[in-house]
Amino acid sequence: MSSIIQLLPDHVANQIAAGEVVQRPASVVKELLENAVDAKATDIKLIIKDAGKSLVQVIDNGVGMSVTDSRLCFERHATSKIRHAEDLFSLHTKGFRGEALASIAAIAHVEMKTKQDQEELGTHIIIEGSKLISQEPAVLPKGTSFAVKNLFFNIPARRNFLKSETVEQRHIVDEFQRVAMAHPNIHFAMYHNGSEMFNLPISNFRQRIVNIFSGKTNEKLVPVNEETEIVILDGFIGKPEFSKKNRGEQFFFVNNRFIKSGYLHHAVMSAYEGLLKDGAQPSYFLCLDVPPHTIDINIHPTKTEIKFDDEHALYAILRSAIKHSLGQFNVAPVLDFDRDPNLDTPYQYQNKEAEYPTIAVNSDFNPFSTEPSRGSFSSSSQYRKQELKPNWESLYVGLKQAGQELAEITFENDAVTSSLFEEADIDQEVKRTYQIHKKYIVSPIKSGMVIINQKRAHERVLYEEFLTNMTVKQASSQQLLFPLELYFSSSEIHLITELKLSLENLGFIFDTINDNSIIVSGLPVTISESRASIVLDDLLTDLQDGIPDSSFSQNDMIAKSMSKSLAIKTGTYLTEREQENLVHNLFACKEPNVSPFQKPTFITMSVEDLDKKFAL
């Protein structure tokens, strides 16, 4: 019987590896940025076209590569980071497997230009699908330029699995932010379709966070510092009042490498226990510096998951350090029964200088004198009274005549008009709706009764109202006396820009949209000024997986998100008129049976059903 096991050809093996390493354009961005960091670059540029599907290019001013290295870097398991197996447990660099460039070259058109500082000429290499097309010397600046074009050109099935440009771009931005945040000592810039998205100068860690997530982030941050034998913890956490519903601003860095850890995330959440609303997520940007031999990075191809030797100790240190910072900066409430709150300095007097009291002495004051002195306060008041005494009768001159005239004036009585709803009718009218546990509305019908879920019913009413406004484009808007300035991250600003037309059809009026803020001068009539920021935050959270391409799907998603945010919540008391209004509006909808999320809005119970219950 012939052998059936064969060695795979190199190009097939590279494509298999690419399935693990290169899942989407963002994976290419991650690998190329980390290579640039390992090359000791101080200036890194990322250029993207069509969300990475057409072009991903990274330009750095690092050490570059020689002619031999520039060709060897595309071979499988060729790396400059590993010499022995023991080196896997003392890693100080990003990449070490030697799979990334070989995998990328197997599924894309790759063009690399590199030059070392001491060399006169550099190397220009073009590879398509693991095949070397050309390699020639060229006049180049110091560093490396790596361009990846037409990703998955030879694997159309993988290309079809890519999401929309909005989703793929969001993943690229996430990877860019992770690498840029871990290295504030490097200048990073990102360009998408010719427009600049980020320009992050060399700075400290706090300033890098602020540059990425808008200027208002600075006031949200609380520093965390702890140094032990196991770990050196440094970074920032967000104040509880600035928590969000999504987990977009949560970062762990271990030895300058971004990681994901549900275990450490649980430690952070336990430190915030009692300070967050249900479903709220705090922001944190935490750097853990641990000895390299105590972690294992080589457990996942993307290297975002690592294994710690002593996870329990890390959990306890992280939890206690965050609790200490929250208490130290008066973010968490402190119980001190011996403290007298009356001794606290009021806010308006904290920075005010003390005023020294002055003493005024009246040298003319004589307590034994029968004539009151004009110098003292009491005597001065007596003097004024005495001086005015002879003229007091003049105050009443002419009062009698004026009184007689006033007596002759007659005032017309206001006619008492009947109220809009006669009280007698209200008393005699049978109550048509009842609210149970501030959650359900019960309304009698001919065959029995209807039990309505007030939250779902209101969602359906608002959903159809918003969808109609966006379709017909006749939404009314309320002008604000003072425009609102709302702050968002650059990626959120990009989403709002794409949704601008649909939001304006709903009734929003945007004056300006800047790099990290928007100015709103008008709101839909159903949204109060205090809830504008919450509604937009919820909308961006719901759209974090991407905006649908078709306009109807886009409008549908916006209407669903806003109806969920603005619907009356369970536990809200409704007056009888509000209950009746909600019931009438629900049954005036096109599809009153289900909420926008396909859940029933009401159930009916007939008299026969009730009779069966009592027959048991």
Coordinates of C-alpha atoms in Angstrom, one line a residue:
M1 CA 0.0 0.0 0.0
S2 CA 1.4 3.4 -1.0
S3 CA 2.1 6.1 1.5
I4 CA -0.6 8.7 1.9
I5 CA 1.2 11.3 4.1
Q6 CA 3.0 13.9 2.2
L7 CA 4.8 17.1 3.0
L8 CA 2.9 20.3 2.1
P9 CA 4.3 22.6 -0.5
D10 CA 5.6 25.9 1.0
H11 CA 3.0 28.0 -0.6
V12 CA 0.2 25.8 0.8
A13 CA 1.7 25.8 4.2
N14 CA 2.0 29.6 4.1
Q15 CA -1.6 30.0 3.2
I16 CA -2.6 27.7 6.2
A17 CA -0.5 29.8 8.5
A18 CA -2.1 32.9 7.0
G19 CA -5.5 31.6 8.1
E20 CA -4.3 31.9 11.7
V21 CA -2.1 35.0 11.5
V22 CA -3.9 37.1 8.9
Q23 CA -7.7 37.1 9.5
R24 CA -8.4 40.6 8.2
P25 CA -6.6 43.7 7.1
A26 CA -6.2 44.7 10.8
S27 CA -4.0 41.7 11.3
V28 CA -1.6 42.9 8.7
V29 CA -1.6 46.3 10.3
K30 CA -0.7 44.8 13.7
E31 CA 2.2 42.7 12.4
L32 CA 3.7 45.5 10.3
L33 CA 3.4 48.1 13.1
E34 CA 5.0 45.7 15.6
N35 CA 7.9 45.0 13.2
A36 CA 8.4 48.7 12.9
V37 CA 8.6 49.1 16.7
D38 CA 11.0 46.2 16.9
A39 CA 13.2 48.0 14.3
K40 CA 13.7 50.8 16.8
A41 CA 11.8 53.3 14.8
T42 CA 11.0 56.8 16.2
D43 CA 8.6 57.8 13.4
I44 CA 5.9 55.4 12.0
K45 CA 3.3 56.2 9.4
L46 CA 0.4 53.9 8.5
I47 CA -1.4 54.5 5.2
I48 CA -4.7 52.7 4.4
K49 CA -6.9 52.6 1.3
D50 CA -10.3 51.1 1.2
A51 CA -10.1 49.9 4.8
G52 CA -7.0 47.9 4.0
K53 CA -8.4 45.8 1.2
S54 CA -6.5 47.7 -1.5
L55 CA -3.5 48.9 0.5
V56 CA -1.9 48.7 3.9
Q57 CA 1.5 50.5 4.0
V58 CA 3.7 51.1 7.0
I59 CA 6.7 53.4 6.7
D60 CA 9.3 53.7 9.5
N61 CA 12.7 55.2 10.1
G62 CA 14.1 52.1 11.8
V63 CA 17.4 50.3 11.4
G64 CA 16.4 48.7 8.0
M65 CA 17.6 45.4 6.6
S66 CA 20.6 44.2 4.6
V67 CA 20.1 42.6 1.1
T68 CA 20.3 39.1 2.6
D69 CA 17.9 39.8 5.5
S70 CA 15.4 41.5 3.2
R71 CA 15.1 38.3 1.2
L72 CA 15.2 35.9 4.2
C73 CA 12.5 37.7 6.1
F74 CA 9.8 36.2 3.8
E75 CA 10.9 32.7 4.5
R76 CA 8.8 30.6 7.0
H77 CA 10.1 30.6 10.6
A78 CA 13.0 33.0 9.7
T79 CA 13.4 35.4 12.6
S80 CA 16.1 37.6 14.2
K81 CA 14.5 37.3 17.7
I82 CA 15.0 33.7 18.6
R83 CA 18.2 31.6 18.7
H84 CA 17.4 28.9 21.3
A85 CA 14.2 27.5 22.8
E86 CA 15.0 29.2 26.1
D87 CA 14.6 32.5 24.3
L88 CA 10.9 32.0 24.2
F89 CA 10.8 32.7 28.0
S90 CA 12.8 35.9 27.9
L91 CA 11.2 37.9 25.1
H92 CA 11.6 41.6 24.9
T93 CA 10.3 42.1 21.3
K94 CA 6.9 41.9 19.6
G95 CA 7.3 39.3 16.9
F96 CA 9.3 36.1 17.2
R97 CA 7.5 33.3 15.3
G98 CA 8.8 34.2 11.8
E99 CA 5.3 33.5 10.3
A100 CA 3.9 36.9 9.7
L101 CA 5.7 38.2 6.6
A102 CA 5.7 34.8 5.0
S103 CA 1.9 34.5 5.6
I104 CA 1.2 38.0 4.3
A105 CA 3.3 37.4 1.2
A106 CA 1.4 34.2 0.4
I107 CA -2.0 36.0 0.1
A108 CA -1.1 39.5 -1.2
H109 CA 1.0 41.6 -3.5
V110 CA 3.9 42.8 -1.3
E111 CA 6.4 45.6 -2.1
M112 CA 9.2 46.2 0.4
K113 CA 11.8 49.0 0.3
T114 CA 14.5 48.9 3.0
K115 CA 17.9 50.5 3.6
Q116 CA 20.3 50.5 6.5
D117 CA 21.9 53.7 7.7
Q118 CA 25.5 52.8 6.9
E119 CA 24.6 51.6 3.4
E120 CA 24.5 53.7 0.3
L121 CA 21.8 51.8 -1.5
G122 CA 18.8 50.0 -0.3
T123 CA 16.8 47.0 -1.6
H124 CA 13.5 47.0 -3.5
I125 CA 11.6 43.6 -3.5
I126 CA 8.2 42.7 -5.1
I127 CA 6.5 39.4 -4.2
E128 CA 3.1 38.2 -5.3
G129 CA 1.6 35.1 -3.7
S130 CA 5.0 33.9 -2.3
K131 CA 6.6 34.2 -5.7
L132 CA 9.6 36.6 -6.0
I133 CA 8.9 39.0 -8.9
S134 CA 11.9 41.3 -8.6
Q135 CA 14.7 42.2 -6.3
E136 CA 16.9 45.2 -7.2
P137 CA 19.0 47.9 -5.5
A138 CA 17.4 51.3 -5.2
V139 CA 18.2 54.8 -3.7
L140 CA 16.1 54.9 -0.6
P141 CA 15.9 56.8 2.8
K142 CA 16.9 55.0 6.0
G143 CA 14.3 52.6 7.3
T144 CA 11.7 50.3 5.8
S145 CA 8.5 50.8 3.7
F146 CA 6.2 47.8 3.6
A147 CA 3.2 47.9 1.2
V148 CA 0.6 45.1 1.1
K149 CA -1.8 45.4 -1.8
N150 CA -4.8 43.4 -2.9
L151 CA -5.2 41.3 0.2
F152 CA -6.6 37.8 -0.3
F153 CA -6.3 38.2 -4.1
N154 CA -5.6 34.5 -4.6
I155 CA -8.2 33.3 -2.0
P156 CA -11.5 34.9 -3.1
A157 CA -13.5 32.9 -0.5
R158 CA -11.5 34.6 2.4
R159 CA -12.0 38.0 0.7
N160 CA -15.8 37.5 0.6
F161 CA -15.8 36.9 4.4
L162 CA -14.5 40.4 5.0
K163 CA -17.1 42.8 6.5
S164 CA -18.0 46.3 5.3
E165 CA -15.4 49.0 5.1
T166 CA -16.7 50.7 8.2
V167 CA -16.2 47.5 10.3
E168 CA -12.8 46.7 8.8
Q169 CA -11.6 50.3 9.4
R170 CA -12.7 50.1 13.0
H171 CA -10.6 47.0 13.5
I172 CA -7.6 48.8 11.9
V173 CA -8.1 51.8 14.2
D174 CA -8.3 49.5 17.2
E175 CA -5.0 47.8 16.3
F176 CA -3.3 51.2 15.6
Q177 CA -4.4 52.6 18.9
R178 CA -3.2 49.6 20.9
V179 CA 0.3 49.8 19.4
A180 CA 0.5 53.6 19.6
M181 CA -0.7 53.6 23.2
A182 CA 1.9 51.1 24.3
H183 CA 4.7 53.2 22.8
P184 CA 4.2 56.9 23.6
N185 CA 7.9 57.5 22.9
I186 CA 7.3 57.0 19.1
H187 CA 5.6 59.4 16.8
F188 CA 2.6 57.7 15.0
A189 CA 0.5 58.9 12.1
M190 CA -2.4 57.3 10.3
Y191 CA -3.9 58.2 6.9
H192 CA -7.1 56.7 5.4
N193 CA -7.9 57.3 1.7
G194 CA -5.7 60.4 1.7
S195 CA -7.1 62.0 4.9
E196 CA -5.3 62.2 8.2
M197 CA -7.0 60.3 11.1
F198 CA -4.3 60.4 13.7
N199 CA -1.1 62.4 14.3
L200 CA 0.3 61.4 17.7
P201 CA 3.5 63.3 18.7
I202 CA 6.0 61.8 21.1
S203 CA 4.6 62.3 24.7
N204 CA 4.0 60.6 28.0
F205 CA 1.5 57.9 28.5
R206 CA -1.3 60.2 29.8
Q207 CA -0.9 62.6 27.0
R208 CA -0.9 59.8 24.4
I209 CA -4.3 58.6 25.9
V210 CA -5.7 62.1 25.6
N211 CA -4.5 62.5 22.0
I212 CA -6.2 59.3 21.0
F213 CA -9.5 59.7 22.9
S214 CA -10.1 63.5 22.7
G215 CA -9.2 66.3 25.0
K216 CA -12.0 65.7 27.6
T217 CA -10.4 62.4 28.5
N218 CA -7.9 64.1 30.8
E219 CA -10.4 65.0 33.4
K220 CA -11.7 61.4 33.5
L221 CA -8.4 59.8 34.4
V222 CA -7.3 58.7 37.9
P223 CA -3.6 57.5 38.2
V224 CA -2.8 54.0 39.5
N225 CA 0.7 53.1 40.7
E226 CA 1.9 50.1 42.6
E227 CA 5.3 48.4 42.7
T228 CA 5.8 44.9 44.1
E229 CA 8.2 42.0 43.5
I230 CA 5.7 40.3 41.3
V231 CA 4.5 43.2 39.1
I232 CA 5.1 47.0 38.6
L233 CA 1.6 48.4 37.9
D234 CA 1.3 51.8 36.2
G235 CA -1.5 53.5 34.3
F236 CA -4.9 55.2 34.7
I237 CA -8.5 54.3 35.4
G238 CA -11.6 56.2 34.6
K239 CA -13.9 57.8 37.1
P240 CA -17.2 55.9 37.6
E241 CA -19.4 58.8 36.5
F242 CA -17.7 58.6 33.0
S243 CA -18.4 54.9 32.5
K244 CA -19.9 53.7 29.2
K245 CA -22.0 50.8 28.1
N246 CA -19.3 49.5 25.7
R247 CA -15.8 48.2 26.4
G248 CA -14.0 50.3 23.9
E249 CA -11.7 52.1 26.3
Q250 CA -10.2 49.1 28.2
F251 CA -6.6 48.2 27.7
F252 CA -4.1 45.9 29.4
F253 CA -0.5 46.1 28.4
V254 CA 2.0 43.5 29.7
N255 CA 5.6 44.4 29.0
N256 CA 4.4 46.9 26.3
R257 CA 2.3 44.3 24.6
F258 CA -1.5 44.6 24.4
I259 CA -3.3 41.6 25.8
K260 CA -6.8 40.4 26.5
S261 CA -7.6 38.9 29.9
G262 CA -11.0 38.2 31.3
Y263 CA -9.5 37.3 34.6
L264 CA -7.7 40.6 35.1
H265 CA -10.8 42.4 33.8
H266 CA -12.8 40.7 36.5
A267 CA -10.3 42.1 39.1
V268 CA -10.9 45.7 37.8
M269 CA -14.7 45.2 37.9
S270 CA -14.6 43.9 41.4
A271 CA -12.6 47.0 42.5
Y272 CA -15.5 49.2 41.1
E273 CA -18.1 47.2 42.9
G274 CA -20.9 49.4 44.1
L275 CA -19.7 52.4 42.1
L276 CA -21.1 51.5 38.6
K277 CA -24.6 51.3 37.2
D278 CA -25.9 48.0 35.9
G279 CA -24.2 47.2 32.6
A280 CA -21.8 50.1 32.8
Q281 CA -18.1 49.5 31.9
P282 CA -15.3 51.6 33.3
S283 CA -12.3 52.9 31.3
Y284 CA -8.8 51.7 32.2
F285 CA -5.4 51.9 30.6
L286 CA -3.1 49.7 32.7
C287 CA 0.5 48.7 32.1
L288 CA 1.9 45.7 33.9
D289 CA 5.6 45.1 33.9
V290 CA 6.5 41.6 34.9
P291 CA 9.6 39.4 34.6
P292 CA 9.6 37.8 31.1
H293 CA 10.2 34.3 32.5
T294 CA 6.9 34.5 34.5
I295 CA 4.7 34.7 31.4
D296 CA 4.1 32.6 28.3
I297 CA 3.2 34.5 25.2
N298 CA 3.4 31.6 22.8
I299 CA -0.1 30.2 23.4
H300 CA -1.9 32.0 20.5
P301 CA -0.9 33.0 17.0
T302 CA -2.0 36.6 17.5
K303 CA -0.1 36.8 20.8
T304 CA -3.0 38.7 22.5
E305 CA -3.5 36.0 25.1
I306 CA -0.8 35.1 27.6
K307 CA -0.4 32.9 30.6
F308 CA 0.8 34.1 34.0
D309 CA 2.7 32.0 36.6
D310 CA 0.8 33.5 39.5
E311 CA -2.6 34.9 38.3
H312 CA -4.1 35.0 41.9
A313 CA -1.4 37.3 43.2
L314 CA -1.9 39.6 40.1
Y315 CA -5.6 39.6 40.7
A316 CA -5.3 40.7 44.3
I317 CA -2.6 43.4 43.6
L318 CA -4.6 44.8 40.7
R319 CA -7.9 44.9 42.7
S320 CA -6.3 46.5 45.8
A321 CA -4.3 49.1 43.8
I322 CA -7.4 50.3 41.9
K323 CA -9.4 50.5 45.1
H324 CA -6.6 52.5 46.8
S325 CA -6.6 55.0 43.9
L326 CA -10.3 55.4 43.9
G327 CA -10.2 56.1 47.6
Q328 CA -7.1 58.2 47.5
F329 CA -8.5 60.7 44.9
N330 CA -11.9 60.8 46.6
V331 CA -13.6 59.0 43.8
A332 CA -15.1 56.4 46.1
P333 CA -17.1 57.5 49.1
V334 CA -15.3 57.2 52.4
L335 CA -17.0 56.6 55.8
D336 CA -15.4 58.6 58.6
F337 CA -17.6 58.9 61.6
D338 CA -15.2 61.2 63.5
R339 CA -15.1 63.8 60.8
D340 CA -17.2 66.9 61.4
P341 CA -18.6 68.0 58.0
N342 CA -19.3 71.5 59.5
L343 CA -15.5 72.1 59.5
D344 CA -15.1 71.4 55.8
T345 CA -14.1 74.5 53.8
P346 CA -16.9 75.5 51.4
Y347 CA -15.9 75.4 47.7
Q348 CA -16.3 79.1 47.2
Y349 CA -13.8 79.9 50.0
Q350 CA -11.1 77.3 49.2
N351 CA -8.9 79.7 47.2
K352 CA -10.0 82.9 48.9
E353 CA -7.7 84.8 51.2
A354 CA -8.7 85.4 54.7
E355 CA -10.1 88.8 55.6
Y356 CA -8.8 90.2 58.9
P357 CA -11.4 91.9 61.2
T358 CA -11.1 95.6 61.9
I359 CA -12.1 97.4 65.1
A360 CA -13.9 100.8 64.9
V361 CA -13.8 102.9 68.2
N362 CA -16.1 105.9 68.7
S363 CA -14.2 108.3 70.9
D364 CA -17.3 110.5 71.4
F365 CA -19.4 107.8 72.9
N366 CA -20.4 108.4 76.6
P367 CA -22.6 105.7 78.2
F368 CA -23.6 108.1 81.0
S369 CA -24.8 110.9 78.8
T370 CA -28.6 111.5 78.6
E371 CA -28.1 113.0 75.1
P372 CA -27.5 110.2 72.6
S373 CA -24.2 110.5 70.8
R374 CA -24.3 110.6 67.0
G375 CA -21.2 108.4 66.7
S376 CA -22.6 105.0 67.9
F377 CA -24.8 102.8 65.8
S378 CA -27.7 102.9 68.2
S379 CA -27.5 106.6 68.7
S380 CA -27.3 107.3 65.0
S381 CA -30.5 105.3 64.4
Q382 CA -32.2 107.2 67.3
Y383 CA -31.0 110.4 65.8
R384 CA -32.4 109.6 62.5
K385 CA -35.7 108.7 64.1
Q386 CA -35.7 111.9 66.1
E387 CA -34.9 113.9 63.0
L388 CA -37.7 112.4 61.0
K389 CA -40.3 112.5 63.8
P390 CA -41.8 115.9 63.2
N391 CA -42.4 115.0 59.6
W392 CA -44.3 111.8 60.0
E393 CA -47.7 113.4 59.6
S394 CA -46.8 114.4 56.0
L395 CA -46.9 110.7 55.1
Y396 CA -50.7 110.7 55.5
V397 CA -51.6 113.9 53.8
G398 CA -54.2 113.4 51.1
L399 CA -54.8 109.7 52.2
K400 CA -58.5 110.4 53.1
Q401 CA -59.3 111.9 49.7
A402 CA -57.5 109.1 47.9
G403 CA -59.4 106.5 50.0
Q404 CA -62.7 108.0 49.1
E405 CA -61.8 107.8 45.4
L406 CA -60.7 104.2 45.7
A407 CA -64.0 103.3 47.4
E408 CA -65.9 104.5 44.3
I409 CA -63.9 102.3 42.0
T410 CA -65.5 99.0 41.1
F411 CA -63.6 96.0 39.7
E412 CA -65.0 93.7 37.1
N413 CA -65.1 90.1 38.3
D414 CA -63.4 87.5 36.2
A415 CA -66.0 85.2 34.6
V416 CA -65.4 81.6 35.8
T417 CA -65.2 79.5 32.7
S418 CA -65.9 75.8 32.7
S419 CA -62.9 73.5 32.7
L420 CA -61.9 71.4 29.7
F421 CA -63.0 68.2 31.4
E422 CA -66.0 68.4 33.7
E423 CA -65.2 67.2 37.2
A424 CA -68.5 65.4 37.4
D425 CA -67.8 63.5 34.3
I426 CA -64.3 62.5 35.5
D427 CA -65.8 61.2 38.7
Q428 CA -68.5 59.3 36.9
E429 CA -66.2 58.0 34.2
V430 CA -65.1 54.4 34.6
K431 CA -61.3 54.0 34.8
R432 CA -60.2 52.3 31.6
T433 CA -56.5 51.4 32.3
Y434 CA -54.6 50.2 35.4
Q435 CA -50.8 50.1 36.0
I436 CA -49.4 47.0 37.7
H437 CA -46.0 47.1 39.4
K438 CA -45.1 50.1 37.3
K439 CA -44.4 47.6 34.5
Y440 CA -47.7 46.5 32.9
I441 CA -50.8 48.3 31.8
V442 CA -54.1 46.4 32.0
S443 CA -57.0 47.5 29.8
P444 CA -60.4 45.8 29.7
I445 CA -61.8 44.7 26.4
K446 CA -65.1 43.1 25.4
S447 CA -63.8 39.5 25.6
G448 CA -61.6 40.0 28.7
M449 CA -58.5 42.2 29.1
V450 CA -55.3 43.2 27.5
I451 CA -52.0 43.2 29.5
I452 CA -49.4 45.5 27.8
N453 CA -45.7 45.7 28.6
Q454 CA -45.2 49.5 28.8
K455 CA -41.5 49.5 27.8
R456 CA -41.9 47.3 24.7
A457 CA -45.1 49.2 23.7
H458 CA -43.3 52.5 23.9
E459 CA -40.4 51.1 21.9
R460 CA -42.7 50.1 19.1
V461 CA -44.4 53.6 19.1
L462 CA -41.1 55.4 19.0
Y463 CA -39.6 53.0 16.5
E464 CA -42.3 53.6 13.9
E465 CA -42.3 57.4 14.6
F466 CA -38.5 57.6 14.0
L467 CA -38.6 55.4 11.0
T468 CA -41.4 57.6 9.5
N469 CA -39.4 60.8 10.2
M470 CA -36.3 59.5 8.5
T471 CA -38.2 58.2 5.5
V472 CA -40.5 61.2 5.0
K473 CA -37.9 63.7 6.2
Q474 CA -40.4 65.8 8.0
A475 CA -39.2 65.5 11.6
S476 CA -39.6 68.6 13.8
S477 CA -36.7 70.0 15.7
Q478 CA -36.4 72.1 18.8
Q479 CA -33.8 74.8 18.7
L480 CA -31.5 75.1 21.7
L481 CA -30.9 78.4 23.4
F482 CA -27.3 77.4 24.1
P483 CA -25.7 74.9 21.7
L484 CA -24.4 71.6 23.2
E485 CA -20.7 70.7 22.8
L486 CA -20.3 66.9 23.0
Y487 CA -16.9 65.2 23.1
F488 CA -16.2 61.8 21.4
S489 CA -13.2 59.8 20.2
S490 CA -12.0 60.1 16.6
S491 CA -13.5 56.8 15.6
E492 CA -16.9 57.8 17.1
I493 CA -16.7 61.2 15.3
H494 CA -16.2 59.2 12.1
L495 CA -19.3 57.2 12.8
I496 CA -21.4 60.3 13.5
T497 CA -20.1 61.9 10.2
E498 CA -21.4 58.9 8.3
L499 CA -24.7 59.0 10.1
K500 CA -25.1 62.8 9.9
L501 CA -27.8 62.7 7.1
S502 CA -30.0 60.2 8.9
L503 CA -29.7 62.0 12.2
E504 CA -30.6 65.3 10.6
N505 CA -33.7 63.7 9.2
L506 CA -34.6 62.7 12.8
G507 CA -34.4 66.3 14.0
F508 CA -30.7 66.7 15.0
I509 CA -29.0 70.0 13.9
F510 CA -25.2 69.9 13.8
D511 CA -23.4 73.2 13.7
T512 CA -19.9 71.9 13.4
I513 CA -18.2 68.5 13.6
N514 CA -14.5 68.8 14.7
D515 CA -11.8 66.1 15.3
N516 CA -13.0 65.3 18.8
S517 CA -16.2 67.2 19.4
I518 CA -19.5 68.1 17.8
I519 CA -21.7 71.2 18.4
V520 CA -25.5 70.5 18.4
S521 CA -27.9 73.4 18.1
G522 CA -31.1 71.5 17.6
L523 CA -32.6 68.2 18.9
P524 CA -35.7 66.1 18.1
V525 CA -38.7 67.1 20.2
T526 CA -38.7 63.7 21.9
I527 CA -35.2 64.1 23.2
S528 CA -34.4 66.4 26.2
E529 CA -31.2 68.4 26.3
S530 CA -29.9 66.3 29.3
R531 CA -30.4 63.0 27.4
A532 CA -28.8 64.0 24.1
S533 CA -25.3 62.8 25.0
I534 CA -26.8 59.5 26.4
V535 CA -28.8 58.8 23.3
L536 CA -25.8 59.4 21.0
D537 CA -23.5 57.2 23.2
D538 CA -26.1 54.4 23.1
L539 CA -26.4 54.8 19.3
L540 CA -22.6 54.5 18.9
T541 CA -22.5 51.5 21.2
D542 CA -25.1 49.7 19.1
L543 CA -23.3 50.6 15.9
Q544 CA -19.8 49.4 17.1
D545 CA -20.1 46.3 14.9
G546 CA -20.6 48.5 11.8
I547 CA -23.1 50.6 9.9
P548 CA -25.2 48.6 7.3
D549 CA -24.5 49.5 3.7
S550 CA -28.1 50.0 2.6
S551 CA -29.9 53.2 3.7
F552 CA -33.0 51.4 4.9
S553 CA -31.0 49.0 7.2
Q554 CA -29.1 52.0 8.5
N555 CA -32.3 53.9 9.3
D556 CA -33.7 50.8 10.8
M557 CA -30.8 50.3 13.1
I558 CA -30.8 54.0 14.2
A559 CA -34.5 53.8 14.9
K560 CA -34.1 50.7 17.0
S561 CA -31.3 52.1 19.0
M562 CA -33.0 55.4 19.8
S563 CA -36.3 53.8 20.6
K564 CA -34.5 51.5 23.1
S565 CA -32.8 54.5 24.7
L566 CA -35.8 56.8 24.9
A567 CA -38.6 54.3 25.8
I568 CA -40.0 54.6 29.3
K569 CA -38.3 52.2 31.6
T570 CA -39.7 49.6 33.9
G571 CA -40.6 51.2 37.2
T572 CA -41.8 54.4 35.7
Y573 CA -45.2 55.6 37.1
L574 CA -47.7 56.6 34.4
T575 CA -50.8 58.7 35.0
E576 CA -54.1 57.4 33.7
R577 CA -54.0 59.8 30.8
E578 CA -50.5 58.7 29.9
Q579 CA -51.5 55.1 30.1
E580 CA -54.5 55.6 27.7
N581 CA -52.3 57.6 25.3
L582 CA -49.7 54.8 25.2
V583 CA -52.4 52.2 24.5
H584 CA -54.0 54.3 21.7
N585 CA -50.6 55.0 20.1
L586 CA -49.6 51.3 20.3
F587 CA -52.7 50.0 18.5
A588 CA -52.4 52.8 15.9
C589 CA -49.0 51.3 14.9
K590 CA -48.6 49.1 11.8
E591 CA -47.3 46.2 13.8
P592 CA -48.5 46.6 17.4
N593 CA -48.0 42.9 18.3
V594 CA -44.2 43.0 18.6
S595 CA -41.5 45.4 19.7
P596 CA -38.8 46.5 17.3
F597 CA -36.7 43.6 18.7
Q598 CA -39.4 41.0 17.8
K599 CA -40.7 40.5 21.4
P600 CA -44.4 40.5 22.2
T601 CA -45.8 43.9 23.4
F602 CA -49.1 42.6 24.9
I603 CA -51.1 39.5 25.7
T604 CA -54.8 39.0 25.9
M605 CA -56.7 37.0 28.5
S606 CA -60.3 36.1 27.9
V607 CA -63.0 35.7 30.5
E608 CA -63.0 32.0 29.8
D609 CA -59.3 31.8 30.7
L610 CA -60.1 33.5 34.0
D611 CA -63.0 31.2 34.6
K612 CA -60.7 28.2 34.1
K613 CA -58.3 29.6 36.7
F614 CA -61.0 29.8 39.3
A615 CA -62.4 26.4 38.4
L616 CA -59.3 24.6 39.7

